[in-house]
Amino acid sequence: MHDGWCCATIGASKGVTVEKIGITAQVPIEVLIAAGYWPVDLGNVFLADDDPGRFVQRAEEDGFPIRSCARTKGIYGVCLELGLKTVIGVEGNCASNTLLLPMLKSQGVRVLSFAYPDQANQLLVQKKLEDLAEQLGTTLHRAESVREELSEARGLALQIDDLTWSEGLVNGWENHKSLLDTSDFSGSHIRYCDEARQLLQMVSQRRPYSGDCVRLAYVGAPALFAWDLYHFLESEGAHVVFNETQRQRAIPNPGQSLAEQYASLTRPYLISHRLRDITAELKARRVDGIIHYNQAFCGRELPAMLLRRTAGMPAITLDGNDEYGLGKRAKVRLRHFLEVVRRLRDSERKISDFLRSERRVER
């Protein structure tokens, strides 16, 4: 669970006790903070809890269908356990919100809404940001000041991400956790900065990953069994060098304004934007294979076939919902996948070495 919630000072909330506000997905947290709130990413709290099943059970006892999205039920349960008075739901982000938000209202929770525009257009995003600021009783001028205050924390997160793939010093789990936490900074951007600096200092003393490691990308929403997955892959000689969704949380292209910043995201907009970002990162990070996670009952996930055709490399799809650990069948499939990836990679290396030697002979 998140602990030590920040009641410190930041932006427009200096000297003011900060009230927590729940968020169901990535939102412009600068506007929330400028209005005197501190965001709580309910999904992150659910994923990080030692016993996430109890949140799901609470939701089902209150009327959520058993065959429905575990993440949505978890968000509901977390919100009630934390006793939050206000939640911002992101329209269009999740079909399950049509049940989640009314259920929260029935429990006396004040539900506000935010929606990204259909297009990644700065003017359209600007209008949405203005509407959110008005709804919360603040201004974008204040929110821009908060943006500047959060820039150091986001910069450290991206530095951790860079060291994951360029230097091979950060493991996949550390990358996942550091990037994911930037959606709300676990309650304190100041503490986040301190912990990020400690991690950067620690990894600077490590030996980089071997060149024989299989370099993987993780595409899709974070899974409930993330801890098991990353540690299992490490034990099998694989290194996750790209966490797609988690990286988006850290705002990899911040631009010069809030509107530009949130127009640069990929997941809220057309699939083509997301695929373009994924393929560019796969190439830059020299990825050998893709782990594609498909969250059950989620309409926002990438179609597996489209991802494979666009990426042009081996990919395995893991389906999940309320699995809290990595099962035996998934481990067998992953071992087989890693063996296939190794063989393909080694074959390509031999062909590349042969072609280089032939060019030297021709000279």
Short mmCIF file of the C-alpha atoms (twelve columns), coordinates in Angstrom:
data_MODEL
# 
_entry.id   MODEL 
# 
loop_
_atom_site.group_PDB 
_atom_site.id 
_atom_site.type_symbol 
_atom_site.label_atom_id 
_atom_site.label_alt_id 
_atom_site.label_comp_id 
_atom_site.label_asym_id 
_atom_site.label_seq_id 
_atom_site.Cartn_x 
_atom_site.Cartn_y 
_atom_site.Cartn_z 
_atom_site.pdbx_PDB_model_num 
ATOM 1   C CA . MET A 1   0.000   0.000   0.000   1 
ATOM 2   C CA . HIS A 2   1.036   3.627   -0.451  1 
ATOM 3   C CA . ASP A 3   2.181   5.111   2.822   1 
ATOM 4   C CA . GLY A 4   3.233   8.452   4.246   1 
ATOM 5   C CA . TRP A 5   0.824   10.486  2.134   1 
ATOM 6   C CA . CYS A 6   2.166   13.894  1.326   1 
ATOM 7   C CA . CYS A 7   0.605   16.742  3.233   1 
ATOM 8   C CA . ALA A 8   3.678   18.803  2.433   1 
ATOM 9   C CA . THR A 9   3.791   21.795  0.134   1 
ATOM 10  C CA . ILE A 10  3.789   21.982  -3.615  1 
ATOM 11  C CA . GLY A 11  2.616   24.513  -6.126  1 
ATOM 12  C CA . ALA A 12  -0.587  26.309  -5.222  1 
ATOM 13  C CA . SER A 13  -1.154  24.101  -2.209  1 
ATOM 14  C CA . LYS A 14  1.723   25.580  -0.181  1 
ATOM 15  C CA . GLY A 15  0.772   25.907  3.438   1 
ATOM 16  C CA . VAL A 16  -2.490  24.039  2.853   1 
ATOM 17  C CA . THR A 17  -3.373  20.570  4.103   1 
ATOM 18  C CA . VAL A 18  -3.692  18.384  1.033   1 
ATOM 19  C CA . GLU A 19  -6.796  16.234  0.570   1 
ATOM 20  C CA . LYS A 20  -6.385  12.932  -1.239  1 
ATOM 21  C CA . ILE A 21  -8.324  12.359  -4.464  1 
ATOM 22  C CA . GLY A 22  -8.573  9.000   -6.196  1 
ATOM 23  C CA . ILE A 23  -7.749  8.565   -9.884  1 
ATOM 24  C CA . THR A 24  -8.766  5.531   -11.937 1 
ATOM 25  C CA . ALA A 25  -6.206  6.077   -14.719 1 
ATOM 26  C CA . GLN A 26  -3.532  8.552   -15.825 1 
ATOM 27  C CA . VAL A 27  -4.818  12.120  -15.524 1 
ATOM 28  C CA . PRO A 28  -3.172  15.582  -15.515 1 
ATOM 29  C CA . ILE A 29  -2.181  15.437  -11.843 1 
ATOM 30  C CA . GLU A 30  -0.711  18.957  -12.006 1 
ATOM 31  C CA . VAL A 31  -4.235  20.371  -12.137 1 
ATOM 32  C CA . LEU A 32  -5.325  18.273  -9.163  1 
ATOM 33  C CA . ILE A 33  -2.339  19.349  -7.078  1 
ATOM 34  C CA . ALA A 34  -2.831  22.999  -8.028  1 
ATOM 35  C CA . ALA A 35  -6.388  22.704  -6.698  1 
ATOM 36  C CA . GLY A 36  -5.153  21.495  -3.307  1 
ATOM 37  C CA . TYR A 37  -5.469  17.727  -3.810  1 
ATOM 38  C CA . TRP A 38  -2.916  14.965  -3.913  1 
ATOM 39  C CA . PRO A 39  -3.773  12.156  -6.356  1 
ATOM 40  C CA . VAL A 40  -3.950  8.520   -5.324  1 
ATOM 41  C CA . ASP A 41  -3.609  6.111   -8.246  1 
ATOM 42  C CA . LEU A 42  -6.101  3.499   -7.102  1 
ATOM 43  C CA . GLY A 43  -4.851  0.965   -9.637  1 
ATOM 44  C CA . ASN A 44  -1.288  1.266   -8.337  1 
ATOM 45  C CA . VAL A 45  -2.426  0.751   -4.738  1 
ATOM 46  C CA . PHE A 46  -4.315  -2.360  -5.841  1 
ATOM 47  C CA . LEU A 47  -1.326  -3.782  -7.721  1 
ATOM 48  C CA . ALA A 48  1.099   -3.123  -4.862  1 
ATOM 49  C CA . ASP A 49  -0.985  -4.601  -2.043  1 
ATOM 50  C CA . ASP A 50  0.092   -7.872  -0.425  1 
ATOM 51  C CA . ASP A 51  -3.495  -9.167  -0.524  1 
ATOM 52  C CA . PRO A 52  -5.221  -7.617  -3.561  1 
ATOM 53  C CA . GLY A 53  -7.878  -10.320 -3.587  1 
ATOM 54  C CA . ARG A 54  -9.672  -8.749  -0.643  1 
ATOM 55  C CA . PHE A 55  -10.479 -5.657  -2.713  1 
ATOM 56  C CA . VAL A 56  -11.969 -7.816  -5.449  1 
ATOM 57  C CA . GLN A 57  -13.989 -9.758  -2.877  1 
ATOM 58  C CA . ARG A 58  -15.373 -6.526  -1.408  1 
ATOM 59  C CA . ALA A 59  -16.509 -5.394  -4.860  1 
ATOM 60  C CA . GLU A 60  -18.192 -8.710  -5.631  1 
ATOM 61  C CA . GLU A 61  -19.973 -8.659  -2.282  1 
ATOM 62  C CA . ASP A 62  -21.305 -5.209  -3.206  1 
ATOM 63  C CA . GLY A 63  -22.671 -6.421  -6.542  1 
ATOM 64  C CA . PHE A 64  -19.868 -6.486  -9.142  1 
ATOM 65  C CA . PRO A 65  -20.139 -9.515  -11.455 1 
ATOM 66  C CA . ILE A 66  -17.692 -12.333 -10.771 1 
ATOM 67  C CA . ARG A 67  -16.857 -12.444 -14.482 1 
ATOM 68  C CA . SER A 68  -15.651 -8.874  -14.831 1 
ATOM 69  C CA . CYS A 69  -12.405 -6.903  -14.740 1 
ATOM 70  C CA . ALA A 70  -10.453 -7.600  -11.544 1 
ATOM 71  C CA . ARG A 71  -8.593  -4.302  -11.846 1 
ATOM 72  C CA . THR A 72  -11.871 -2.357  -11.859 1 
ATOM 73  C CA . LYS A 73  -13.114 -4.269  -8.826  1 
ATOM 74  C CA . GLY A 74  -9.790  -3.672  -7.127  1 
ATOM 75  C CA . ILE A 75  -10.019 0.071   -7.728  1 
ATOM 76  C CA . TYR A 76  -13.491 0.087   -6.175  1 
ATOM 77  C CA . GLY A 77  -12.310 -1.828  -3.109  1 
ATOM 78  C CA . VAL A 78  -9.228  0.356   -2.627  1 
ATOM 79  C CA . CYS A 79  -11.287 3.542   -2.818  1 
ATOM 80  C CA . LEU A 80  -13.639 2.366   -0.100  1 
ATOM 81  C CA . GLU A 81  -10.863 1.059   2.151   1 
ATOM 82  C CA . LEU A 82  -8.963  4.348   1.934   1 
ATOM 83  C CA . GLY A 83  -12.149 6.255   2.668   1 
ATOM 84  C CA . LEU A 84  -11.650 8.678   -0.202  1 
ATOM 85  C CA . LYS A 85  -14.320 11.329  -0.596  1 
ATOM 86  C CA . THR A 86  -13.607 12.229  -4.229  1 
ATOM 87  C CA . VAL A 87  -12.563 10.258  -7.325  1 
ATOM 88  C CA . ILE A 88  -11.824 11.322  -10.888 1 
ATOM 89  C CA . GLY A 89  -12.912 8.804   -13.484 1 
ATOM 90  C CA . VAL A 90  -11.410 8.926   -16.964 1 
ATOM 91  C CA . GLU A 91  -14.151 8.736   -19.585 1 
ATOM 92  C CA . GLY A 92  -13.523 6.416   -22.515 1 
ATOM 93  C CA . ASN A 93  -10.513 4.826   -20.828 1 
ATOM 94  C CA . CYS A 94  -12.328 1.703   -19.677 1 
ATOM 95  C CA . ALA A 95  -15.730 0.213   -20.489 1 
ATOM 96  C CA . SER A 96  -15.964 -1.018  -16.893 1 
ATOM 97  C CA . ASN A 97  -16.213 2.596   -15.725 1 
ATOM 98  C CA . THR A 98  -19.889 2.469   -16.698 1 
ATOM 99  C CA . LEU A 99  -20.346 0.245   -13.632 1 
ATOM 100 C CA . LEU A 100 -17.464 1.458   -11.436 1 
ATOM 101 C CA . LEU A 101 -18.399 5.130   -11.260 1 
ATOM 102 C CA . PRO A 102 -22.116 4.646   -10.456 1 
ATOM 103 C CA . MET A 103 -21.166 2.074   -7.815  1 
ATOM 104 C CA . LEU A 104 -18.799 4.569   -6.179  1 
ATOM 105 C CA . LYS A 105 -21.523 7.214   -6.259  1 
ATOM 106 C CA . SER A 106 -23.889 4.813   -4.519  1 
ATOM 107 C CA . GLN A 107 -21.342 4.622   -1.698  1 
ATOM 108 C CA . GLY A 108 -21.367 8.383   -1.255  1 
ATOM 109 C CA . VAL A 109 -18.169 9.079   -3.181  1 
ATOM 110 C CA . ARG A 110 -18.116 12.318  -5.166  1 
ATOM 111 C CA . VAL A 111 -17.264 11.343  -8.751  1 
ATOM 112 C CA . LEU A 112 -15.754 13.854  -11.157 1 
ATOM 113 C CA . SER A 113 -14.888 13.117  -14.765 1 
ATOM 114 C CA . PHE A 114 -12.078 13.858  -17.175 1 
ATOM 115 C CA . ALA A 115 -11.855 12.879  -20.829 1 
ATOM 116 C CA . TYR A 116 -8.976  13.143  -23.260 1 
ATOM 117 C CA . PRO A 117 -9.983  14.407  -26.697 1 
ATOM 118 C CA . ASP A 118 -10.264 11.934  -29.556 1 
ATOM 119 C CA . GLN A 119 -7.207  13.441  -31.248 1 
ATOM 120 C CA . ALA A 120 -3.740  14.230  -29.883 1 
ATOM 121 C CA . ASN A 121 -4.230  17.894  -30.677 1 
ATOM 122 C CA . GLN A 122 -2.741  20.501  -28.321 1 
ATOM 123 C CA . LEU A 123 -5.633  22.940  -28.706 1 
ATOM 124 C CA . LEU A 124 -8.165  20.229  -27.914 1 
ATOM 125 C CA . VAL A 125 -6.105  19.041  -24.946 1 
ATOM 126 C CA . GLN A 126 -5.806  22.639  -23.733 1 
ATOM 127 C CA . LYS A 127 -9.609  22.943  -23.680 1 
ATOM 128 C CA . LYS A 128 -9.945  19.715  -21.681 1 
ATOM 129 C CA . LEU A 129 -7.358  20.936  -19.194 1 
ATOM 130 C CA . GLU A 130 -9.193  24.242  -18.791 1 
ATOM 131 C CA . ASP A 131 -12.451 22.385  -18.160 1 
ATOM 132 C CA . LEU A 132 -10.783 20.231  -15.499 1 
ATOM 133 C CA . ALA A 133 -9.205  23.265  -13.816 1 
ATOM 134 C CA . GLU A 134 -12.582 25.025  -13.711 1 
ATOM 135 C CA . GLN A 135 -14.238 21.917  -12.309 1 
ATOM 136 C CA . LEU A 136 -11.671 21.816  -9.475  1 
ATOM 137 C CA . GLY A 137 -11.582 25.548  -8.840  1 
ATOM 138 C CA . THR A 138 -8.041  26.301  -9.972  1 
ATOM 139 C CA . THR A 139 -6.187  27.695  -13.001 1 
ATOM 140 C CA . LEU A 140 -3.796  26.326  -15.585 1 
ATOM 141 C CA . HIS A 141 -1.293  28.996  -14.575 1 
ATOM 142 C CA . ARG A 142 -1.057  27.374  -11.150 1 
ATOM 143 C CA . ALA A 143 -0.932  23.931  -12.730 1 
ATOM 144 C CA . GLU A 144 1.992   24.970  -14.959 1 
ATOM 145 C CA . SER A 145 3.922   25.903  -11.798 1 
ATOM 146 C CA . VAL A 146 3.246   22.439  -10.388 1 
ATOM 147 C CA . ARG A 147 4.446   20.953  -13.674 1 
ATOM 148 C CA . GLU A 148 7.790   22.667  -13.172 1 
ATOM 149 C CA . GLU A 149 8.042   21.351  -9.613  1 
ATOM 150 C CA . LEU A 150 7.406   17.762  -10.765 1 
ATOM 151 C CA . SER A 151 9.918   17.952  -13.632 1 
ATOM 152 C CA . GLU A 152 12.860  16.784  -11.510 1 
ATOM 153 C CA . ALA A 153 11.041  13.661  -10.343 1 
ATOM 154 C CA . ARG A 154 9.962   12.774  -13.872 1 
ATOM 155 C CA . GLY A 155 13.461  13.449  -15.152 1 
ATOM 156 C CA . LEU A 156 14.917  10.989  -12.633 1 
ATOM 157 C CA . ALA A 157 12.377  8.364   -13.696 1 
ATOM 158 C CA . LEU A 158 13.397  8.757   -17.336 1 
ATOM 159 C CA . GLN A 159 17.055  8.564   -16.349 1 
ATOM 160 C CA . ILE A 160 16.346  5.215   -14.679 1 
ATOM 161 C CA . ASP A 161 14.561  4.114   -17.848 1 
ATOM 162 C CA . ASP A 162 17.508  5.154   -20.002 1 
ATOM 163 C CA . LEU A 163 20.000  3.217   -17.858 1 
ATOM 164 C CA . THR A 164 17.815  0.126   -18.216 1 
ATOM 165 C CA . TRP A 165 18.338  -0.257  -21.944 1 
ATOM 166 C CA . SER A 166 21.372  1.876   -22.848 1 
ATOM 167 C CA . GLU A 167 23.716  0.727   -20.063 1 
ATOM 168 C CA . GLY A 168 22.020  -2.442  -18.805 1 
ATOM 169 C CA . LEU A 169 22.275  -1.361  -15.162 1 
ATOM 170 C CA . VAL A 170 18.610  -1.356  -14.082 1 
ATOM 171 C CA . ASN A 171 16.535  -4.532  -14.010 1 
ATOM 172 C CA . GLY A 172 13.047  -4.871  -15.434 1 
ATOM 173 C CA . TRP A 173 11.230  -4.793  -12.091 1 
ATOM 174 C CA . GLU A 174 13.050  -1.645  -10.949 1 
ATOM 175 C CA . ASN A 175 12.200  -0.017  -14.260 1 
ATOM 176 C CA . HIS A 176 8.549   -1.069  -13.985 1 
ATOM 177 C CA . LYS A 177 8.163   0.214   -10.422 1 
ATOM 178 C CA . SER A 178 10.020  3.502   -10.920 1 
ATOM 179 C CA . LEU A 179 7.997   4.449   -13.999 1 
ATOM 180 C CA . LEU A 180 4.624   3.224   -12.729 1 
ATOM 181 C CA . ASP A 181 4.879   5.247   -9.524  1 
ATOM 182 C CA . THR A 182 5.117   8.542   -11.415 1 
ATOM 183 C CA . SER A 183 1.335   8.585   -11.899 1 
ATOM 184 C CA . ASP A 184 0.998   9.819   -8.299  1 
ATOM 185 C CA . PHE A 185 4.585   9.573   -6.936  1 
ATOM 186 C CA . SER A 186 3.241   7.308   -4.177  1 
ATOM 187 C CA . GLY A 187 2.138   10.332  -2.201  1 
ATOM 188 C CA . SER A 188 5.288   12.470  -2.266  1 
ATOM 189 C CA . HIS A 189 7.350   13.653  -5.204  1 
ATOM 190 C CA . ILE A 190 10.080  14.686  -2.741  1 
ATOM 191 C CA . ARG A 191 10.400  11.179  -1.317  1 
ATOM 192 C CA . TYR A 192 10.219  9.785   -4.844  1 
ATOM 193 C CA . CYS A 193 13.244  11.898  -5.839  1 
ATOM 194 C CA . ASP A 194 15.205  10.701  -2.811  1 
ATOM 195 C CA . GLU A 195 14.476  7.046   -3.564  1 
ATOM 196 C CA . ALA A 196 15.240  7.497   -7.273  1 
ATOM 197 C CA . ARG A 197 18.636  9.037   -6.470  1 
ATOM 198 C CA . GLN A 198 19.393  6.152   -4.122  1 
ATOM 199 C CA . LEU A 199 18.548  3.670   -6.870  1 
ATOM 200 C CA . LEU A 200 20.709  5.517   -9.388  1 
ATOM 201 C CA . GLN A 201 23.620  5.511   -6.932  1 
ATOM 202 C CA . MET A 202 23.182  1.791   -6.270  1 
ATOM 203 C CA . VAL A 203 23.003  0.743   -9.918  1 
ATOM 204 C CA . SER A 204 26.098  2.807   -10.783 1 
ATOM 205 C CA . GLN A 205 28.086  0.192   -8.825  1 
ATOM 206 C CA . ARG A 206 26.665  -2.771  -10.760 1 
ATOM 207 C CA . ARG A 207 28.029  -4.754  -13.617 1 
ATOM 208 C CA . PRO A 208 25.886  -4.357  -16.729 1 
ATOM 209 C CA . TYR A 209 23.811  -7.200  -18.102 1 
ATOM 210 C CA . SER A 210 25.596  -9.708  -20.307 1 
ATOM 211 C CA . GLY A 211 25.271  -9.380  -24.067 1 
ATOM 212 C CA . ASP A 212 23.819  -12.894 -24.068 1 
ATOM 213 C CA . CYS A 213 20.692  -11.773 -22.174 1 
ATOM 214 C CA . VAL A 214 17.472  -11.850 -24.165 1 
ATOM 215 C CA . ARG A 215 16.265  -8.251  -24.438 1 
ATOM 216 C CA . LEU A 216 12.503  -8.045  -23.993 1 
ATOM 217 C CA . ALA A 217 9.727   -5.497  -24.242 1 
ATOM 218 C CA . TYR A 218 6.617   -5.589  -22.075 1 
ATOM 219 C CA . VAL A 219 3.591   -4.161  -23.893 1 
ATOM 220 C CA . GLY A 220 0.216   -3.659  -22.245 1 
ATOM 221 C CA . ALA A 221 -1.235  -2.792  -18.855 1 
ATOM 222 C CA . PRO A 222 0.730   -3.831  -15.749 1 
ATOM 223 C CA . ALA A 223 -0.301  -7.311  -14.617 1 
ATOM 224 C CA . LEU A 224 -1.243  -8.357  -11.096 1 
ATOM 225 C CA . PHE A 225 1.553   -10.931 -11.294 1 
ATOM 226 C CA . ALA A 226 4.169   -8.354  -12.349 1 
ATOM 227 C CA . TRP A 227 6.607   -9.108  -9.505  1 
ATOM 228 C CA . ASP A 228 6.576   -12.824 -10.308 1 
ATOM 229 C CA . LEU A 229 6.916   -12.173 -14.030 1 
ATOM 230 C CA . TYR A 230 9.945   -9.892  -13.923 1 
ATOM 231 C CA . HIS A 231 11.819  -12.042 -11.422 1 
ATOM 232 C CA . PHE A 232 11.048  -15.220 -13.362 1 
ATOM 233 C CA . LEU A 233 12.367  -13.660 -16.575 1 
ATOM 234 C CA . GLU A 234 15.545  -12.594 -14.791 1 
ATOM 235 C CA . SER A 235 16.058  -16.158 -13.559 1 
ATOM 236 C CA . GLU A 236 15.747  -17.379 -17.159 1 
ATOM 237 C CA . GLY A 237 18.417  -15.000 -18.489 1 
ATOM 238 C CA . ALA A 238 16.099  -12.336 -19.891 1 
ATOM 239 C CA . HIS A 239 16.114  -8.581  -19.330 1 
ATOM 240 C CA . VAL A 240 13.036  -6.383  -19.833 1 
ATOM 241 C CA . VAL A 241 14.436  -3.192  -21.380 1 
ATOM 242 C CA . PHE A 242 11.124  -1.563  -22.375 1 
ATOM 243 C CA . ASN A 243 7.962   -1.219  -20.303 1 
ATOM 244 C CA . GLU A 244 5.553   0.483   -22.680 1 
ATOM 245 C CA . THR A 245 2.618   1.594   -20.528 1 
ATOM 246 C CA . GLN A 246 4.753   2.336   -17.488 1 
ATOM 247 C CA . ARG A 247 7.030   4.617   -19.530 1 
ATOM 248 C CA . GLN A 248 4.026   6.660   -20.637 1 
ATOM 249 C CA . ARG A 249 3.238   7.388   -16.989 1 
ATOM 250 C CA . ALA A 250 6.559   9.249   -16.691 1 
ATOM 251 C CA . ILE A 251 5.746   11.546  -19.654 1 
ATOM 252 C CA . PRO A 252 8.703   10.721  -21.939 1 
ATOM 253 C CA . ASN A 253 8.001   13.767  -24.157 1 
ATOM 254 C CA . PRO A 254 7.159   16.602  -21.728 1 
ATOM 255 C CA . GLY A 255 7.275   19.466  -24.230 1 
ATOM 256 C CA . GLN A 256 6.928   23.080  -23.116 1 
ATOM 257 C CA . SER A 257 3.424   23.126  -21.622 1 
ATOM 258 C CA . LEU A 258 0.771   20.954  -20.016 1 
ATOM 259 C CA . ALA A 259 -1.176  20.818  -23.271 1 
ATOM 260 C CA . GLU A 260 1.872   19.677  -25.229 1 
ATOM 261 C CA . GLN A 261 2.786   17.228  -22.468 1 
ATOM 262 C CA . TYR A 262 -0.555  15.438  -22.390 1 
ATOM 263 C CA . ALA A 263 -0.986  15.553  -26.160 1 
ATOM 264 C CA . SER A 264 2.267   13.563  -26.382 1 
ATOM 265 C CA . LEU A 265 0.804   10.523  -24.619 1 
ATOM 266 C CA . THR A 266 -0.080  7.483   -26.714 1 
ATOM 267 C CA . ARG A 267 -2.644  5.351   -24.868 1 
ATOM 268 C CA . PRO A 268 -5.525  7.890   -24.770 1 
ATOM 269 C CA . TYR A 269 -5.466  8.396   -28.533 1 
ATOM 270 C CA . LEU A 270 -5.407  6.416   -31.774 1 
ATOM 271 C CA . ILE A 271 -3.786  2.971   -31.817 1 
ATOM 272 C CA . SER A 272 -1.553  4.190   -34.655 1 
ATOM 273 C CA . HIS A 273 0.098   6.688   -32.266 1 
ATOM 274 C CA . ARG A 274 0.789   3.926   -29.804 1 
ATOM 275 C CA . LEU A 275 2.173   1.532   -32.407 1 
ATOM 276 C CA . ARG A 276 4.449   4.232   -33.802 1 
ATOM 277 C CA . ASP A 277 5.916   4.823   -30.338 1 
ATOM 278 C CA . ILE A 278 6.301   1.097   -29.659 1 
ATOM 279 C CA . THR A 279 8.086   0.309   -32.922 1 
ATOM 280 C CA . ALA A 280 10.493  3.226   -32.481 1 
ATOM 281 C CA . GLU A 281 11.421  2.080   -28.973 1 
ATOM 282 C CA . LEU A 282 11.775  -1.568  -30.017 1 
ATOM 283 C CA . LYS A 283 14.387  -0.511  -32.566 1 
ATOM 284 C CA . ALA A 284 16.222  1.957   -30.331 1 
ATOM 285 C CA . ARG A 285 16.389  -0.505  -27.436 1 
ATOM 286 C CA . ARG A 286 17.466  -3.435  -29.647 1 
ATOM 287 C CA . VAL A 287 14.619  -5.635  -28.425 1 
ATOM 288 C CA . ASP A 288 14.688  -9.360  -29.306 1 
ATOM 289 C CA . GLY A 289 11.108  -10.269 -28.380 1 
ATOM 290 C CA . ILE A 290 7.849   -8.948  -26.929 1 
ATOM 291 C CA . ILE A 291 5.717   -10.010 -23.992 1 
ATOM 292 C CA . HIS A 292 2.225   -8.743  -24.741 1 
ATOM 293 C CA . TYR A 293 -0.138  -8.673  -21.767 1 
ATOM 294 C CA . ASN A 294 -3.862  -8.775  -22.455 1 
ATOM 295 C CA . GLN A 295 -6.113  -7.731  -19.550 1 
ATOM 296 C CA . ALA A 296 -9.406  -9.595  -19.670 1 
ATOM 297 C CA . PHE A 297 -12.525 -7.492  -20.262 1 
ATOM 298 C CA . CYS A 298 -10.395 -4.545  -21.417 1 
ATOM 299 C CA . GLY A 299 -11.177 -2.860  -24.720 1 
ATOM 300 C CA . ARG A 300 -8.045  -0.679  -24.629 1 
ATOM 301 C CA . GLU A 301 -5.499  -3.451  -25.170 1 
ATOM 302 C CA . LEU A 302 -3.694  -3.838  -28.486 1 
ATOM 303 C CA . PRO A 303 -4.864  -6.700  -30.716 1 
ATOM 304 C CA . ALA A 304 -2.114  -9.339  -30.579 1 
ATOM 305 C CA . MET A 305 -2.062  -9.949  -34.335 1 
ATOM 306 C CA . LEU A 306 -1.733  -6.237  -35.102 1 
ATOM 307 C CA . LEU A 307 1.165   -5.911  -32.670 1 
ATOM 308 C CA . ARG A 308 2.993   -8.896  -34.190 1 
ATOM 309 C CA . ARG A 309 2.557   -7.641  -37.752 1 
ATOM 310 C CA . THR A 310 3.711   -4.134  -36.874 1 
ATOM 311 C CA . ALA A 311 6.652   -5.116  -34.678 1 
ATOM 312 C CA . GLY A 312 8.007   -7.798  -36.985 1 
ATOM 313 C CA . MET A 313 9.544   -9.860  -34.177 1 
ATOM 314 C CA . PRO A 314 8.609   -12.789 -31.913 1 
ATOM 315 C CA . ALA A 315 5.846   -12.011 -29.427 1 
ATOM 316 C CA . ILE A 316 3.963   -13.982 -26.817 1 
ATOM 317 C CA . THR A 317 0.583   -12.955 -25.396 1 
ATOM 318 C CA . LEU A 318 -0.213  -13.549 -21.745 1 
ATOM 319 C CA . ASP A 319 -3.881  -13.252 -20.811 1 
ATOM 320 C CA . GLY A 320 -4.776  -12.339 -17.269 1 
ATOM 321 C CA . ASN A 321 -7.393  -10.971 -14.919 1 
ATOM 322 C CA . ASP A 322 -7.368  -12.042 -11.271 1 
ATOM 323 C CA . GLU A 323 -4.217  -14.208 -11.326 1 
ATOM 324 C CA . TYR A 324 -2.046  -12.992 -8.441  1 
ATOM 325 C CA . GLY A 325 0.963   -15.107 -9.362  1 
ATOM 326 C CA . LEU A 326 2.641   -16.455 -12.489 1 
ATOM 327 C CA . GLY A 327 1.226   -19.943 -13.057 1 
ATOM 328 C CA . LYS A 328 3.071   -23.089 -14.142 1 
ATOM 329 C CA . ARG A 329 1.561   -23.038 -17.641 1 
ATOM 330 C CA . ALA A 330 2.661   -19.452 -18.183 1 
ATOM 331 C CA . LYS A 331 6.192   -20.323 -17.058 1 
ATOM 332 C CA . VAL A 332 6.382   -23.245 -19.497 1 
ATOM 333 C CA . ARG A 333 5.185   -21.011 -22.348 1 
ATOM 334 C CA . LEU A 334 7.667   -18.296 -21.444 1 
ATOM 335 C CA . ARG A 335 10.597  -20.731 -21.307 1 
ATOM 336 C CA . HIS A 336 9.693   -22.025 -24.753 1 
ATOM 337 C CA . PHE A 337 9.315   -18.479 -26.060 1 
ATOM 338 C CA . LEU A 338 12.717  -17.425 -24.717 1 
ATOM 339 C CA . GLU A 339 14.356  -20.437 -26.361 1 
ATOM 340 C CA . VAL A 340 12.780  -19.537 -29.721 1 
ATOM 341 C CA . VAL A 341 13.903  -15.921 -29.365 1 
ATOM 342 C CA . ARG A 342 17.471  -16.982 -28.528 1 
ATOM 343 C CA . ARG A 343 17.676  -19.228 -31.579 1 
ATOM 344 C CA . LEU A 344 16.354  -16.531 -33.905 1 
ATOM 345 C CA . ARG A 345 18.658  -13.899 -32.432 1 
ATOM 346 C CA . ASP A 346 21.726  -16.134 -32.647 1 
ATOM 347 C CA . SER A 347 20.896  -17.083 -36.245 1 
ATOM 348 C CA . GLU A 348 20.573  -13.419 -37.202 1 
ATOM 349 C CA . ARG A 349 23.903  -12.666 -35.526 1 
ATOM 350 C CA . LYS A 350 25.623  -15.444 -37.489 1 
ATOM 351 C CA . ILE A 351 24.171  -14.141 -40.752 1 
ATOM 352 C CA . SER A 352 25.236  -10.604 -39.879 1 
ATOM 353 C CA . ASP A 353 28.778  -11.762 -39.004 1 
ATOM 354 C CA . PHE A 354 28.997  -13.707 -42.278 1 
ATOM 355 C CA . LEU A 355 27.895  -10.723 -44.365 1 
ATOM 356 C CA . ARG A 356 30.416  -8.451  -42.636 1 
ATOM 357 C CA . SER A 357 33.231  -10.912 -43.293 1 
ATOM 358 C CA . GLU A 358 32.235  -11.179 -46.955 1 
ATOM 359 C CA . ARG A 359 32.284  -7.419  -47.354 1 
ATOM 360 C CA . ARG A 360 35.806  -7.328  -45.916 1 
ATOM 361 C CA . VAL A 361 36.920  -9.984  -48.407 1 
ATOM 362 C CA . GLU A 362 35.401  -8.061  -51.319 1 
ATOM 363 C CA . ARG A 363 37.405  -4.974  -50.363 1 
# 
